[in-house]
PDB file of C-alpha atoms in Angstrom:
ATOM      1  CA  UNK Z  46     -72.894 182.068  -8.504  1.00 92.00           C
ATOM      2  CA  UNK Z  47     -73.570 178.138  -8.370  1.00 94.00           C
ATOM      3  CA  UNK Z  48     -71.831 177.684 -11.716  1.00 95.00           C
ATOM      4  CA  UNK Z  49     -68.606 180.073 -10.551  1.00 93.00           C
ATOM      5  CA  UNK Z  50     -68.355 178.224  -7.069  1.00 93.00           C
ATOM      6  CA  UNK Z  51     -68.668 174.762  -9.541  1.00 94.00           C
ATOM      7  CA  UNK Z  52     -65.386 176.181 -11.625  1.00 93.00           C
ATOM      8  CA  UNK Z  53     -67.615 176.752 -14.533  1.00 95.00           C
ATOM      9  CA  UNK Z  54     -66.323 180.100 -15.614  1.00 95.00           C
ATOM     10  CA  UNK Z  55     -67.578 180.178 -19.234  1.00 95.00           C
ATOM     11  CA  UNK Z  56     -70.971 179.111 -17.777  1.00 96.00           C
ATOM     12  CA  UNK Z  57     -71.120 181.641 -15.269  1.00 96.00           C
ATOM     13  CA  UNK Z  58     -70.376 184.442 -17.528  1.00 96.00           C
ATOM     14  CA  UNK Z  59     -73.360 183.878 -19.442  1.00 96.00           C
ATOM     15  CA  UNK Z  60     -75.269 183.445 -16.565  1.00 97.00           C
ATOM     16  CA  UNK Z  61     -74.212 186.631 -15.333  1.00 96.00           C
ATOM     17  CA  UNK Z  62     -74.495 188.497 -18.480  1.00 97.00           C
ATOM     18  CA  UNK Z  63     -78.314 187.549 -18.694  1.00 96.00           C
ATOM     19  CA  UNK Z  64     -78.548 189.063 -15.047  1.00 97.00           C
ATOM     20  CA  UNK Z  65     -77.201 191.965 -16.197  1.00 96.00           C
ATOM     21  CA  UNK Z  66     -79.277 192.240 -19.135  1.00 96.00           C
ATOM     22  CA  UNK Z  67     -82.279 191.579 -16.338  1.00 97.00           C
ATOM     23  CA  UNK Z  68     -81.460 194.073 -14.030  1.00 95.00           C
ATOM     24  CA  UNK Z  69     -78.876 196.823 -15.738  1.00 94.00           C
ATOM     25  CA  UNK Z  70     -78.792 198.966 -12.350  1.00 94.00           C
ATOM     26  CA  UNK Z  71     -78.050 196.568 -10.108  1.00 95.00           C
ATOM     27  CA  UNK Z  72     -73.890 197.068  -9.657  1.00 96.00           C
ATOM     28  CA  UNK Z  73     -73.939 193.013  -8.157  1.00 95.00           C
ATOM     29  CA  UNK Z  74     -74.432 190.851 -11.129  1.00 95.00           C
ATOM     30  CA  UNK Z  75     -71.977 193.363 -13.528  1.00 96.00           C
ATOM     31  CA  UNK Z  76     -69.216 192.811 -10.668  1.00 97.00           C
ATOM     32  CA  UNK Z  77     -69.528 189.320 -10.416  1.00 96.00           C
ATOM     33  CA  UNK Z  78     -69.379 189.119 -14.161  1.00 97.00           C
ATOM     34  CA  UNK Z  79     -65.870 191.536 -14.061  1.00 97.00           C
ATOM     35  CA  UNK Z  80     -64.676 188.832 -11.480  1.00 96.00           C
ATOM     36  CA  UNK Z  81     -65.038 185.993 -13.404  1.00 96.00           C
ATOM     37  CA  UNK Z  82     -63.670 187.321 -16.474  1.00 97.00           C
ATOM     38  CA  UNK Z  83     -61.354 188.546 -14.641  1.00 97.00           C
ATOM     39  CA  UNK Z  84     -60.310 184.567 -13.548  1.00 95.00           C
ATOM     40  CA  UNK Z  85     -60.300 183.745 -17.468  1.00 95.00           C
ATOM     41  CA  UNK Z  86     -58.079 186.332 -18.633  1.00 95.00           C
ATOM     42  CA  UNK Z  87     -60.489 188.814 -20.061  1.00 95.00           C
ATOM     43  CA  UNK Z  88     -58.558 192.021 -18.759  1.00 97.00           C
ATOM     44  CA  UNK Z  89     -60.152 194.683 -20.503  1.00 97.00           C
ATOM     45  CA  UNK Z  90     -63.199 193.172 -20.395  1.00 97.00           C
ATOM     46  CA  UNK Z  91     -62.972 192.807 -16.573  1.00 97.00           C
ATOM     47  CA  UNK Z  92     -61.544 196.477 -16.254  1.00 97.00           C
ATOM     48  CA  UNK Z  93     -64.384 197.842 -18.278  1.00 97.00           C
ATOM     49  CA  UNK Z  94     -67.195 195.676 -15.947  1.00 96.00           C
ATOM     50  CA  UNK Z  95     -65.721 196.974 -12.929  1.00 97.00           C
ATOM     51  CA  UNK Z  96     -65.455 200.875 -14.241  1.00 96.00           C
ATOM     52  CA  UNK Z  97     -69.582 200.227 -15.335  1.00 96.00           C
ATOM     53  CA  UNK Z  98     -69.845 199.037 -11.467  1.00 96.00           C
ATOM     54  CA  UNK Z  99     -68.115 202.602 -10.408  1.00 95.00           C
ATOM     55  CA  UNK Z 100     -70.441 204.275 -12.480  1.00 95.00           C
ATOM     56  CA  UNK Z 101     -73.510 202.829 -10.866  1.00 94.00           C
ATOM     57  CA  UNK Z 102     -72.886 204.032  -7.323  1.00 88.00           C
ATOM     58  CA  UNK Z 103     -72.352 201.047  -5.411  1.00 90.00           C
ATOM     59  CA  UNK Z 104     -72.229 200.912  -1.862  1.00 92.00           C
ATOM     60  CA  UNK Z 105     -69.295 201.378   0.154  1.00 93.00           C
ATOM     61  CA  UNK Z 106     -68.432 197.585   0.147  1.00 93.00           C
ATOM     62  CA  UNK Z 107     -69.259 196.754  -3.831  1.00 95.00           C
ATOM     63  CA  UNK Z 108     -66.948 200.098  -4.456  1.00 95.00           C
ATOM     64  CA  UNK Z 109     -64.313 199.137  -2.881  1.00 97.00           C
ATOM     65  CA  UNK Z 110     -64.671 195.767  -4.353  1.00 96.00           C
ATOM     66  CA  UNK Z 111     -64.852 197.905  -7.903  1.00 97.00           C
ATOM     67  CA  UNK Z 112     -61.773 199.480  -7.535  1.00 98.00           C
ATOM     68  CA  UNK Z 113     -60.073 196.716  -6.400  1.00 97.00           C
ATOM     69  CA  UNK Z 114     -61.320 194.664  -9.585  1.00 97.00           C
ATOM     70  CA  UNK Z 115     -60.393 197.764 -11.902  1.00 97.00           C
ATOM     71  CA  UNK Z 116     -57.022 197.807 -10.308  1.00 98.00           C
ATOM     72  CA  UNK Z 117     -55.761 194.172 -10.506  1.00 98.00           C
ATOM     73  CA  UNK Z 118     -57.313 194.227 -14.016  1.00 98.00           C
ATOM     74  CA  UNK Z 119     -55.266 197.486 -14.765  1.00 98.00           C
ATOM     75  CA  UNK Z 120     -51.956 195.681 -13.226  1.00 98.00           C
ATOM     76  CA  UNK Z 121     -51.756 192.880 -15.207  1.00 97.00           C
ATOM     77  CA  UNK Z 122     -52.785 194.959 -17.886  1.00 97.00           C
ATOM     78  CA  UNK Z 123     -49.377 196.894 -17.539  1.00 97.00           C
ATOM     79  CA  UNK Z 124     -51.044 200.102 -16.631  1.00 97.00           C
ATOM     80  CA  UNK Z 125     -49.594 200.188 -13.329  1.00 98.00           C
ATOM     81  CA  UNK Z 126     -50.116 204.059 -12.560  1.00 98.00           C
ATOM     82  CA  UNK Z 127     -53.610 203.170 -12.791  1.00 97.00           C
ATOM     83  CA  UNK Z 128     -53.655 200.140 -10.716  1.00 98.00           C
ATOM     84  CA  UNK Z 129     -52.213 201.921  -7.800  1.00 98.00           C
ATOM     85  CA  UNK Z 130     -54.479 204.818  -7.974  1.00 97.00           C
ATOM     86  CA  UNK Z 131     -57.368 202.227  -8.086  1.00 97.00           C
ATOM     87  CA  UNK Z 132     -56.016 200.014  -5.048  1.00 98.00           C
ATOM     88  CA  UNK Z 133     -54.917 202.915  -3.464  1.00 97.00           C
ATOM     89  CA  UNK Z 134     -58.792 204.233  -2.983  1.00 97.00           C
ATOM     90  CA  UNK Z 135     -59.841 200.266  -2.547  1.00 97.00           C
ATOM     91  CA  UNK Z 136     -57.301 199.679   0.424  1.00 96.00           C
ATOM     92  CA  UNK Z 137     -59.069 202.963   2.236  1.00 96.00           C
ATOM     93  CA  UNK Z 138     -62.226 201.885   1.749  1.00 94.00           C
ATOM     94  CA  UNK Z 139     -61.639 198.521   2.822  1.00 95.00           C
ATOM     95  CA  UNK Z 140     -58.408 197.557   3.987  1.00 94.00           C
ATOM     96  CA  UNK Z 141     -57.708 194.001   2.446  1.00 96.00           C
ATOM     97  CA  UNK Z 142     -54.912 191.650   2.215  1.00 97.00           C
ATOM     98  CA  UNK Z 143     -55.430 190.941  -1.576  1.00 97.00           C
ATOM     99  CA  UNK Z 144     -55.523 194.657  -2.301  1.00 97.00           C
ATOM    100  CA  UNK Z 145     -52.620 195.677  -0.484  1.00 98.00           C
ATOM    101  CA  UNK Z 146     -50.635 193.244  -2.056  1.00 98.00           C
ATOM    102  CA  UNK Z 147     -51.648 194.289  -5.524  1.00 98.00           C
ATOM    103  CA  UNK Z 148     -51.151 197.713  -4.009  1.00 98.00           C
ATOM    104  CA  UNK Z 149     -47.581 196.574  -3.216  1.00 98.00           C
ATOM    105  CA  UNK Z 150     -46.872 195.077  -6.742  1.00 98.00           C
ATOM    106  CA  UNK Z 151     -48.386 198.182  -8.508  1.00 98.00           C
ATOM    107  CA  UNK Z 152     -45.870 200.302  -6.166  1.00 98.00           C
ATOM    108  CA  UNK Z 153     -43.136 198.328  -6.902  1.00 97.00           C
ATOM    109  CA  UNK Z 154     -43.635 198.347 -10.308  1.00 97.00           C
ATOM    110  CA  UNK Z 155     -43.551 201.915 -10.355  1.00 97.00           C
ATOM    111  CA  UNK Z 156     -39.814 202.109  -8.620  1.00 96.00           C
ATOM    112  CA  UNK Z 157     -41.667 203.316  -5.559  1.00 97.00           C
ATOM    113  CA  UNK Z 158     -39.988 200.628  -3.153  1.00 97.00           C
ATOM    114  CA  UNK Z 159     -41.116 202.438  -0.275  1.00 96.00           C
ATOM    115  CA  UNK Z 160     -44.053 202.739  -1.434  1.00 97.00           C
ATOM    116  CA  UNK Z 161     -44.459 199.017  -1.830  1.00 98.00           C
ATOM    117  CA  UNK Z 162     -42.940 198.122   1.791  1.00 98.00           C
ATOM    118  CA  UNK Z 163     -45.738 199.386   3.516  1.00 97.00           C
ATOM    119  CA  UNK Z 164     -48.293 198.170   1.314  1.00 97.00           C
ATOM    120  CA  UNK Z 165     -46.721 194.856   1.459  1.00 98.00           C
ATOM    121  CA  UNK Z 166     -46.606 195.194   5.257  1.00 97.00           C
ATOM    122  CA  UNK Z 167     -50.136 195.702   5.670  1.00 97.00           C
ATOM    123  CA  UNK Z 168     -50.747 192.931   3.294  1.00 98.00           C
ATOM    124  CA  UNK Z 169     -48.809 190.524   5.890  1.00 97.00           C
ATOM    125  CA  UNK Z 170     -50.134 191.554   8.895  1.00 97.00           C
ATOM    126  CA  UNK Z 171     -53.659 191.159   7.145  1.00 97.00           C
ATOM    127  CA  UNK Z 172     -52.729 187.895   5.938  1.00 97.00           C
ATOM    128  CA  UNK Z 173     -49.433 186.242   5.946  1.00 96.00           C
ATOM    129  CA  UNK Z 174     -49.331 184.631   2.608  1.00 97.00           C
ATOM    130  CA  UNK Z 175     -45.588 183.067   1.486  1.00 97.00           C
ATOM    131  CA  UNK Z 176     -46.695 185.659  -1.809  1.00 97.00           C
ATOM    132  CA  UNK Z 177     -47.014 188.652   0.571  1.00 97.00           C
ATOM    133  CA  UNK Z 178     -43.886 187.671   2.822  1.00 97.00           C
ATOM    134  CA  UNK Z 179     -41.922 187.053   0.013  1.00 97.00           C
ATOM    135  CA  UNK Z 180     -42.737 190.102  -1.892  1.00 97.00           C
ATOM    136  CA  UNK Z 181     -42.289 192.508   1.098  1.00 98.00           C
ATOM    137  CA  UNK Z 182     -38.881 190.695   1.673  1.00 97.00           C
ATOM    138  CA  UNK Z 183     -37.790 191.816  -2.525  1.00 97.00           C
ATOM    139  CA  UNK Z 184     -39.263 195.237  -1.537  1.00 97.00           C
ATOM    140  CA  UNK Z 185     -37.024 195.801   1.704  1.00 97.00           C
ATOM    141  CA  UNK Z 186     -34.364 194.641  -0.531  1.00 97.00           C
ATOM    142  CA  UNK Z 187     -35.254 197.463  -2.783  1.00 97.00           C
ATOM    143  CA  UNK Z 188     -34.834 200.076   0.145  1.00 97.00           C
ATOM    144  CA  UNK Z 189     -31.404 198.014   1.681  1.00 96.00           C
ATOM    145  CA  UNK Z 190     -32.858 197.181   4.730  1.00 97.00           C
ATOM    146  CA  UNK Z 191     -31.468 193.924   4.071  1.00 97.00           C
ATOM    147  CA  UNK Z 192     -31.508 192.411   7.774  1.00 96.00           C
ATOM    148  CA  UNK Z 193     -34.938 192.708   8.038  1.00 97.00           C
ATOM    149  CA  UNK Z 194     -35.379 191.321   4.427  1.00 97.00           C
ATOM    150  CA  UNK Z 195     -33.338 188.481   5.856  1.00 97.00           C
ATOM    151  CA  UNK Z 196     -35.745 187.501   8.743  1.00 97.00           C
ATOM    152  CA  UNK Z 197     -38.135 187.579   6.546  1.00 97.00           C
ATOM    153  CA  UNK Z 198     -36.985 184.860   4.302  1.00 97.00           C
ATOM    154  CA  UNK Z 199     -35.378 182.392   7.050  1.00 96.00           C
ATOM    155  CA  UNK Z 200     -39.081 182.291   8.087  1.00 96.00           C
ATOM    156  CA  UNK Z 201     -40.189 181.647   4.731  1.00 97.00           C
ATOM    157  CA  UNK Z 202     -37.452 178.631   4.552  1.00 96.00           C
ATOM    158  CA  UNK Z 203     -38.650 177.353   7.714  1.00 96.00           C
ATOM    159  CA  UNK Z 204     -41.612 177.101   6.618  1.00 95.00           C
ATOM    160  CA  UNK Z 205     -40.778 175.240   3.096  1.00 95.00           C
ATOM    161  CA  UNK Z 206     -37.137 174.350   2.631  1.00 95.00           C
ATOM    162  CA  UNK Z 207     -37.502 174.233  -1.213  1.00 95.00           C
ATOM    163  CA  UNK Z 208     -38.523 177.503  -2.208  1.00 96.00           C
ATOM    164  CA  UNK Z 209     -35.877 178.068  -4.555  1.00 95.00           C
ATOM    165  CA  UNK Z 210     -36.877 181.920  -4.351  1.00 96.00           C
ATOM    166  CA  UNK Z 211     -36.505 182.318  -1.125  1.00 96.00           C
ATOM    167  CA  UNK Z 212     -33.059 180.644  -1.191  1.00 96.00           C
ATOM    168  CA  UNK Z 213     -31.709 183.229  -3.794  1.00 96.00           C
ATOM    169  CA  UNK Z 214     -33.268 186.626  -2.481  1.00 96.00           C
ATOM    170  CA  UNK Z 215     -31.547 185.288   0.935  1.00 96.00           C
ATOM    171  CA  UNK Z 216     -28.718 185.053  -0.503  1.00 95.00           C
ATOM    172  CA  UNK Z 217     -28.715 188.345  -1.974  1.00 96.00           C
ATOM    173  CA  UNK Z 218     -29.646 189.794   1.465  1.00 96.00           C
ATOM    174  CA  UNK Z 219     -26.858 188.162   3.147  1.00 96.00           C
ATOM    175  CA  UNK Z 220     -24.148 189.153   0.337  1.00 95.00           C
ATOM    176  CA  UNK Z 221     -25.466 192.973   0.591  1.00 96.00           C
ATOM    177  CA  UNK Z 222     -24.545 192.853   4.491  1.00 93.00           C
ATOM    178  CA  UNK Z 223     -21.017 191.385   3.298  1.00 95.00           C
ATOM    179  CA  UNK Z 224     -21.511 188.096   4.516  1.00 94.00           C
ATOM    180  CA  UNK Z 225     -20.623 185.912   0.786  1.00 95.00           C
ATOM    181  CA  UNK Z 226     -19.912 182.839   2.115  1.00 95.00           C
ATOM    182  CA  UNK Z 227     -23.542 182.387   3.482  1.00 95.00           C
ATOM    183  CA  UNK Z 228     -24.724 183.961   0.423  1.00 95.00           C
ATOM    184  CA  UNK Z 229     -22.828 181.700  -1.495  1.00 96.00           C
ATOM    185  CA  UNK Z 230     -24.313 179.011   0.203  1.00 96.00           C
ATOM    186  CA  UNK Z 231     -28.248 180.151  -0.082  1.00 96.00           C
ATOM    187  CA  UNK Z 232     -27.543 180.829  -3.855  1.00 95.00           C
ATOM    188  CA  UNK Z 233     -26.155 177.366  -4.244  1.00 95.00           C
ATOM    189  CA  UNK Z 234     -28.866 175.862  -2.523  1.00 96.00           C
ATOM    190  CA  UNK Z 235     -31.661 177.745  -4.856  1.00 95.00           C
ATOM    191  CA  UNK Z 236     -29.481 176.692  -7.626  1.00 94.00           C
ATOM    192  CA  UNK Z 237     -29.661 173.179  -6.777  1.00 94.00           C
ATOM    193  CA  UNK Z 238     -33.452 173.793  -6.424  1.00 94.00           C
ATOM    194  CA  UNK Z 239     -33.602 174.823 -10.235  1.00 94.00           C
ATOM    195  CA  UNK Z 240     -33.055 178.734  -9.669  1.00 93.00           C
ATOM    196  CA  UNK Z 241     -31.648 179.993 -13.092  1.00 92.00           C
ATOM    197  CA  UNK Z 242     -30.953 183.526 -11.221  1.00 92.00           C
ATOM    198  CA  UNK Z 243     -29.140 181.884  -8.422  1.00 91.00           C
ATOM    199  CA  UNK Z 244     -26.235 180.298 -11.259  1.00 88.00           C
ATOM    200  CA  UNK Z 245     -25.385 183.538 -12.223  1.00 89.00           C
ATOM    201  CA  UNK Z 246     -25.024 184.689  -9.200  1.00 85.00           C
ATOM    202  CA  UNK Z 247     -23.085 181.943  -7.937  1.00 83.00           C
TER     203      UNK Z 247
END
């Protein structure tokens, strides 16, 4: 734990492996081990740690931590039917901001836009990260609720006038409700910000 909280991932996972080695039934040392690889890009590796976790029995809170592991793992991964399913049992376990916007990704990835709105909602109102916001703002896109997509992103400008993102998906908002001189304007502004999207679409 001392060498993760350090930023010593490689020396962590062998820390963690011997703890595993030392105590095979205990679900805390393999899940700590699934996070860290899971940090360092070991997918399947991470995936498989946190499916030995689900197999051990865990308590409510480690499960839920399992799944959630399993399912990020399984998302970026490509697997997405299997992320969801994974978040989906994490999120009711133990509703989480991380989770539900994983949840919301997964969702989205699927084509299940409504799907990801709510997810992403619960993600905000857990935790208003500009990743959550802005996500949930693509989603309502996705389901042409584009006004409330809208308020979404002028807060997310407000908050940092050079997120070139932000800029564009306003500006598709604003030219879905018909309003293309303002849309022309937010694209040309995420343009000038480096926005390769926003050219096209200007």
């Amino acid at each position: 734990d001392l060498r993760a909280a350090r930023g010593d991932r490689p020396g962590a996972v062998s820390a963690y492996l011997n703890a595993v080695k030392l105590a095979p039934k205990d679900p805390a040392p393999r899940l700590a081990l699934g996070t860290v690889r899971l940090a360092l890009g070991s997918l399947a590796a991470a995936r498989n740690d946190a499916a030995l976790v689900l197999r051990l029995n865990p308590e409510a809170a480690l499960l839920a931590r399992a799944e959630a592991l399993q399912g990020v793992a399984a998302y970026r991964l490509g697997d997405y039917a299997a992320a969801r399913a994974a978040l989906k049992s994490s999120a009711l376990r133990a509703p989480n901001a991380d989770t539900s916007l994983w949840l919301g990704l997964s969702a989205y990835a699927l084509g299940d836009y409504g799907a990801a709105v709510n997810a992403l909602s619960e993600s905000v109102k857990l935790n208003p990260t500009v990743t959550a916001r802005q996500n949930l703002a693509s989603a309502l896109l996705a389901v042409s609720r584009y006004a409330e997509a809208e308020a979404i992103l002028r807060g997310l400008i407000s908050d940092d006038t050079r997120n070139a993102e932000a800029w564009y998906l306003l500006g598709l908002a604003q030219r879905s409700q018909g309003r293309d001189a303002d849309a022309r304007q937010a694209f040309k502004t995420a343009a000038n910000l480096g926005h390769t999207k926003a050219r096209g679409a200007l």
